[in-house]
mmCIF file of C-alpha atoms in Angstrom:
data_model
loop_
_atom_site.group_PDB
_atom_site.id
_atom_site.type_symbol
_atom_site.label_atom_id
_atom_site.label_comp_id
_atom_site.label_asym_id
_atom_site.label_seq_id
_atom_site.Cartn_x
_atom_site.Cartn_y
_atom_site.Cartn_z
ATOM 1 C CA MET M 60 -46.615 -51.927 25.373
ATOM 2 C CA SER M 61 -43.983 -54.346 24.213
ATOM 3 C CA LEU M 62 -41.429 -55.971 26.469
ATOM 4 C CA ALA M 63 -38.627 -53.782 25.057
ATOM 5 C CA SER M 64 -40.462 -50.524 25.718
ATOM 6 C CA THR M 65 -41.433 -51.682 29.224
ATOM 7 C CA TRP M 66 -37.808 -52.583 29.948
ATOM 8 C CA PHE M 67 -36.677 -49.196 28.609
ATOM 9 C CA PHE M 68 -39.288 -47.372 30.720
ATOM 10 C CA VAL M 69 -38.367 -49.242 33.942
ATOM 11 C CA THR M 70 -34.630 -48.749 33.318
ATOM 12 C CA GLY M 71 -35.195 -45.016 32.796
ATOM 13 C CA ILE M 72 -37.230 -44.703 36.014
ATOM 14 C CA LEU M 73 -34.613 -46.614 38.038
ATOM 15 C CA THR M 74 -31.762 -44.546 36.560
ATOM 16 C CA PHE M 75 -33.599 -41.310 37.348
ATOM 17 C CA ALA M 76 -34.250 -42.517 40.922
ATOM 18 C CA LEU M 77 -30.593 -43.463 41.430
ATOM 19 C CA VAL M 78 -29.310 -40.129 40.094
ATOM 20 C CA GLY M 79 -31.849 -38.286 42.241
ATOM 21 C CA MET M 80 -30.801 -40.160 45.386
ATOM 22 C CA LEU M 81 -27.113 -39.514 44.693
ATOM 23 C CA ALA M 82 -27.811 -35.808 44.162
ATOM 24 C CA ILE M 83 -29.730 -35.600 47.434
ATOM 25 C CA VAL M 84 -26.947 -37.408 49.316
ATOM 26 C CA ASN M 85 -24.391 -35.017 47.798
ATOM 27 C CA VAL M 86 -26.389 -31.900 48.747
ATOM 28 C CA VAL M 87 -27.051 -33.141 52.282
ATOM 29 C CA GLY M 88 -23.356 -34.041 52.652
ATOM 30 C CA GLN M 89 -22.285 -30.556 51.531
ATOM 31 C CA TYR M 90 -24.767 -28.957 53.921
ATOM 32 C CA ARG M 91 -23.612 -31.041 56.890
ATOM 33 C CA SER M 92 -19.949 -30.366 56.102
ATOM 34 C CA LEU M 93 -20.543 -26.599 55.942
ATOM 35 C CA LEU M 94 -22.610 -26.717 59.125
ATOM 36 C CA LYS M 95 -19.817 -28.599 60.906
ATOM 37 C CA GLU M 96 -17.275 -25.967 59.788
ATOM 38 C CA GLY M 97 -19.498 -23.193 61.174
ATOM 39 C CA VAL M 98 -20.041 -21.534 57.790
ATOM 40 C CA PRO M 99 -22.723 -18.837 57.932
ATOM 41 C CA MET M 100 -25.860 -19.556 55.897
ATOM 42 C CA PRO M 101 -24.922 -23.070 54.704
ATOM 43 C CA CYS M 102 -28.222 -23.394 52.777
ATOM 44 C CA HIS M 103 -27.346 -20.295 50.739
ATOM 45 C CA VAL M 104 -23.872 -21.651 49.946
ATOM 46 C CA VAL M 105 -25.207 -25.088 48.935
ATOM 47 C CA TYR M 106 -27.934 -23.495 46.797
ATOM 48 C CA GLN M 107 -25.465 -21.290 44.919
ATOM 49 C CA ARG M 108 -23.073 -24.224 44.464
ATOM 50 C CA THR M 109 -25.755 -26.509 43.019
ATOM 51 C CA ILE M 110 -28.995 -24.986 41.743
ATOM 52 C CA GLY M 111 -27.555 -21.465 41.349
ATOM 53 C CA ARG M 112 -25.148 -22.704 38.684
ATOM 54 C CA LEU M 113 -28.078 -23.987 36.636
ATOM 55 C CA VAL M 114 -30.460 -21.041 36.974
ATOM 56 C CA PRO M 115 -29.828 -18.123 34.620
ATOM 57 C CA GLY M 116 -29.565 -14.770 36.318
ATOM 58 C CA VAL M 117 -29.008 -11.160 35.427
ATOM 59 C CA ILE M 118 -25.362 -10.251 35.927
ATOM 60 C CA GLN M 119 -25.142 -7.050 37.938
ATOM 61 C CA PRO M 120 -22.356 -4.461 38.004
ATOM 62 C CA LEU M 121 -19.533 -5.237 40.423
ATOM 63 C CA ASP M 122 -19.676 -1.924 42.300
ATOM 64 C CA HIS M 123 -22.494 -3.117 44.556
ATOM 65 C CA LEU M 124 -20.306 -5.962 45.892
ATOM 66 C CA VAL M 125 -17.839 -3.791 47.844
ATOM 67 C CA GLY M 126 -18.228 -4.396 51.574
ATOM 68 C CA ARG M 127 -20.177 -7.630 51.185
ATOM 69 C CA ALA M 128 -19.252 -10.911 52.830
ATOM 70 C CA ALA M 129 -18.305 -14.020 50.871
ATOM 71 C CA PHE M 130 -17.493 -17.687 51.346
ATOM 72 C CA LEU M 131 -14.284 -18.823 49.640
ATOM 73 C CA SER M 132 -13.053 -22.361 49.067
ATOM 74 C CA TRP M 133 -9.510 -22.705 47.770
ATOM 75 C CA ASP M 134 -7.194 -25.439 46.531
ATOM 76 C CA VAL M 135 -3.510 -25.617 45.664
ATOM 77 C CA ARG M 136 -2.748 -28.287 43.097
ATOM 78 C CA TRP M 137 -1.213 -31.348 44.797
ATOM 79 C CA GLY M 138 -1.208 -29.543 48.109
ATOM 80 C CA SER M 139 -3.406 -27.842 50.629
ATOM 81 C CA SER M 140 -7.017 -26.800 50.445
ATOM 82 C CA GLY M 141 -9.471 -25.083 52.720
ATOM 83 C CA THR M 142 -12.374 -22.724 53.182
ATOM 84 C CA THR M 143 -12.759 -19.309 54.750
ATOM 85 C CA THR M 144 -15.049 -16.342 54.878
ATOM 86 C CA ALA M 145 -13.955 -13.063 53.359
ATOM 87 C CA ARG M 146 -14.872 -9.417 52.890
ATOM 88 C CA ILE M 147 -14.871 -7.831 49.437
ATOM 89 C CA VAL M 148 -12.789 -4.660 49.739
ATOM 90 C CA GLY M 149 -12.544 -3.621 46.102
ATOM 91 C CA VAL M 150 -13.522 -4.458 42.538
ATOM 92 C CA SER M 151 -12.006 -4.057 39.105
ATOM 93 C CA SER M 152 -14.727 -3.797 36.490
ATOM 94 C CA ALA M 153 -12.198 -3.874 33.656
ATOM 95 C CA GLU M 154 -10.874 -7.291 34.718
ATOM 96 C CA ASN M 155 -14.100 -8.430 36.412
ATOM 97 C CA SER M 156 -12.083 -9.291 39.528
ATOM 98 C CA LEU M 157 -12.566 -8.820 43.260
ATOM 99 C CA SER M 158 -10.084 -7.707 45.921
ATOM 100 C CA ILE M 159 -10.868 -9.632 49.082
ATOM 101 C CA ARG M 160 -9.637 -9.758 52.685
ATOM 102 C CA LEU M 161 -9.706 -13.269 54.146
ATOM 103 C CA SER M 162 -10.865 -13.858 57.708
ATOM 104 C CA LYS M 163 -8.546 -16.880 57.965
ATOM 105 C CA PRO M 164 -5.329 -16.427 55.954
ATOM 106 C CA ILE M 165 -4.163 -19.062 53.498
ATOM 107 C CA MET M 166 -0.970 -20.437 55.013
ATOM 108 C CA LEU M 167 1.323 -22.912 53.278
ATOM 109 C CA GLN M 168 4.382 -24.414 54.873
ATOM 110 C CA PRO M 169 7.651 -24.117 52.938
ATOM 111 C CA THR M 170 8.857 -26.942 50.712
ATOM 112 C CA ASP M 171 11.750 -27.365 48.314
ATOM 113 C CA ALA M 172 9.771 -25.714 45.519
ATOM 114 C CA VAL M 173 7.571 -23.225 47.395
ATOM 115 C CA PRO M 174 8.591 -20.731 50.078
ATOM 116 C CA ARG M 175 6.395 -20.120 53.145
ATOM 117 C CA VAL M 176 3.179 -18.438 52.041
ATOM 118 C CA GLN M 177 0.670 -16.432 54.053
ATOM 119 C CA LEU M 178 -2.035 -14.688 52.055
ATOM 120 C CA SER M 179 -4.563 -12.500 53.851
ATOM 121 C CA GLU M 180 -5.474 -10.079 51.048
ATOM 122 C CA VAL M 181 -5.857 -11.515 47.570
ATOM 123 C CA ARG M 182 -7.469 -10.794 44.245
ATOM 124 C CA PHE M 183 -10.083 -13.229 42.940
ATOM 125 C CA VAL M 184 -10.089 -13.535 39.148
ATOM 126 C CA PRO M 185 -12.927 -15.557 37.594
ATOM 127 C CA VAL M 186 -12.025 -18.158 34.989
ATOM 128 C CA VAL M 187 -14.709 -16.964 32.569
ATOM 129 C CA ALA M 188 -14.906 -13.235 33.221
ATOM 130 C CA SER M 189 -17.814 -12.540 30.905
ATOM 131 C CA ARG M 190 -20.056 -15.037 32.713
ATOM 132 C CA ALA M 191 -19.215 -14.257 36.333
ATOM 133 C CA GLY M 192 -22.518 -14.016 38.177
ATOM 134 C CA PHE M 193 -21.254 -12.839 41.553
ATOM 135 C CA GLY M 194 -24.082 -12.969 44.074
ATOM 136 C CA LYS M 195 -26.189 -15.249 41.856
ATOM 137 C CA ARG M 196 -24.099 -18.424 41.805
ATOM 138 C CA GLU M 197 -20.759 -19.873 42.850
ATOM 139 C CA VAL M 198 -18.023 -18.484 40.617
ATOM 140 C CA SER M 199 -14.841 -20.441 39.876
ATOM 141 C CA GLY M 200 -11.507 -18.752 39.401
ATOM 142 C CA TYR M 201 -8.053 -18.331 40.887
ATOM 143 C CA LEU M 202 -6.330 -16.127 43.432
ATOM 144 C CA GLU M 203 -3.517 -13.694 42.794
ATOM 145 C CA PRO M 204 -0.676 -13.314 43.592
ATOM 146 C CA CYS M 205 0.478 -16.635 42.166
ATOM 147 C CA LEU M 206 2.671 -18.833 44.345
ATOM 148 C CA LEU M 207 5.232 -19.639 41.647
ATOM 149 C CA GLU M 208 5.481 -19.220 37.908
ATOM 150 C CA GLY M 209 2.241 -20.779 36.659
ATOM 151 C CA LEU M 210 1.108 -22.114 40.076
ATOM 152 C CA TYR M 211 -2.089 -20.386 41.172
ATOM 153 C CA VAL M 212 -4.424 -21.053 44.040
ATOM 154 C CA LYS M 213 -7.678 -22.252 42.457
ATOM 155 C CA ALA M 214 -10.749 -20.940 44.225
ATOM 156 C CA SER M 215 -14.493 -20.598 44.103
ATOM 157 C CA ILE M 216 -16.498 -17.844 45.752
ATOM 158 C CA VAL M 217 -20.084 -17.460 46.917
ATOM 159 C CA VAL M 218 -21.101 -13.867 47.681
ATOM 160 C CA TYR M 219 -23.594 -13.490 50.522
ATOM 161 C CA PRO M 220 -26.597 -11.142 50.350
ATOM 162 C CA GLU M 221 -26.076 -7.551 51.493
ATOM 163 C CA SER M 222 -27.887 -8.200 54.770
ATOM 164 C CA VAL M 223 -25.268 -10.708 56.001
ATOM 165 C CA GLU M 224 -22.660 -9.295 58.365
ATOM 166 C CA LEU M 225 -19.710 -11.467 59.360
ATOM 167 C CA MET M 226 -17.383 -10.891 62.278
ATOM 168 C CA MET M 227 -13.932 -10.421 60.759
#
C-alpha cells in the first residue's frame, strides 16, 4: 500500500467514525428530550424519525388509521413551536390527509400580524402525498387551517401502533 492510499484509508475510517459518533449523539439527544417531555414510546418516535425514513415500507390505506394515537411536532415560521400527542379522528383518502384532535392545543398569542390562535382540531396534509407512509415513518407536512394567507403551521407526525392507547 502506498502512502496516499494509506492516508485515504485512514481519513475514510476517521470520517466514518466521526459521522457515526455524531449520529449516535443526535439519536440519544432526541431520545432524552422526548423522555423528558413524557412522550409515550420515545424509542418508537426516534426510530421512525431516523431509521424509519430510510427503510422502504409498504404504504397502507388510510382507513386503518382512524382512532390511532400519534405524536405531532409543529413549528410556526419565525415563531412558536412545540410537540403534542393527538388522536386521528378522520381521514381523506382523496387528499391523503388526516383529521386529528390534539391533546394539547396549539396556542399562539396575538401580534400585529396574527390574531390569537387556538387550534385543537386540525387537518394534517403531507407535503408529498404520494409518499406518505403513515405508521411506517415520520411524515412531514403542514396543518390546516392556515393562520394567515400563505402562513401554515409546519408539522411532522409519527403514528403509533394500534396497541397504544393515550389518555386524551
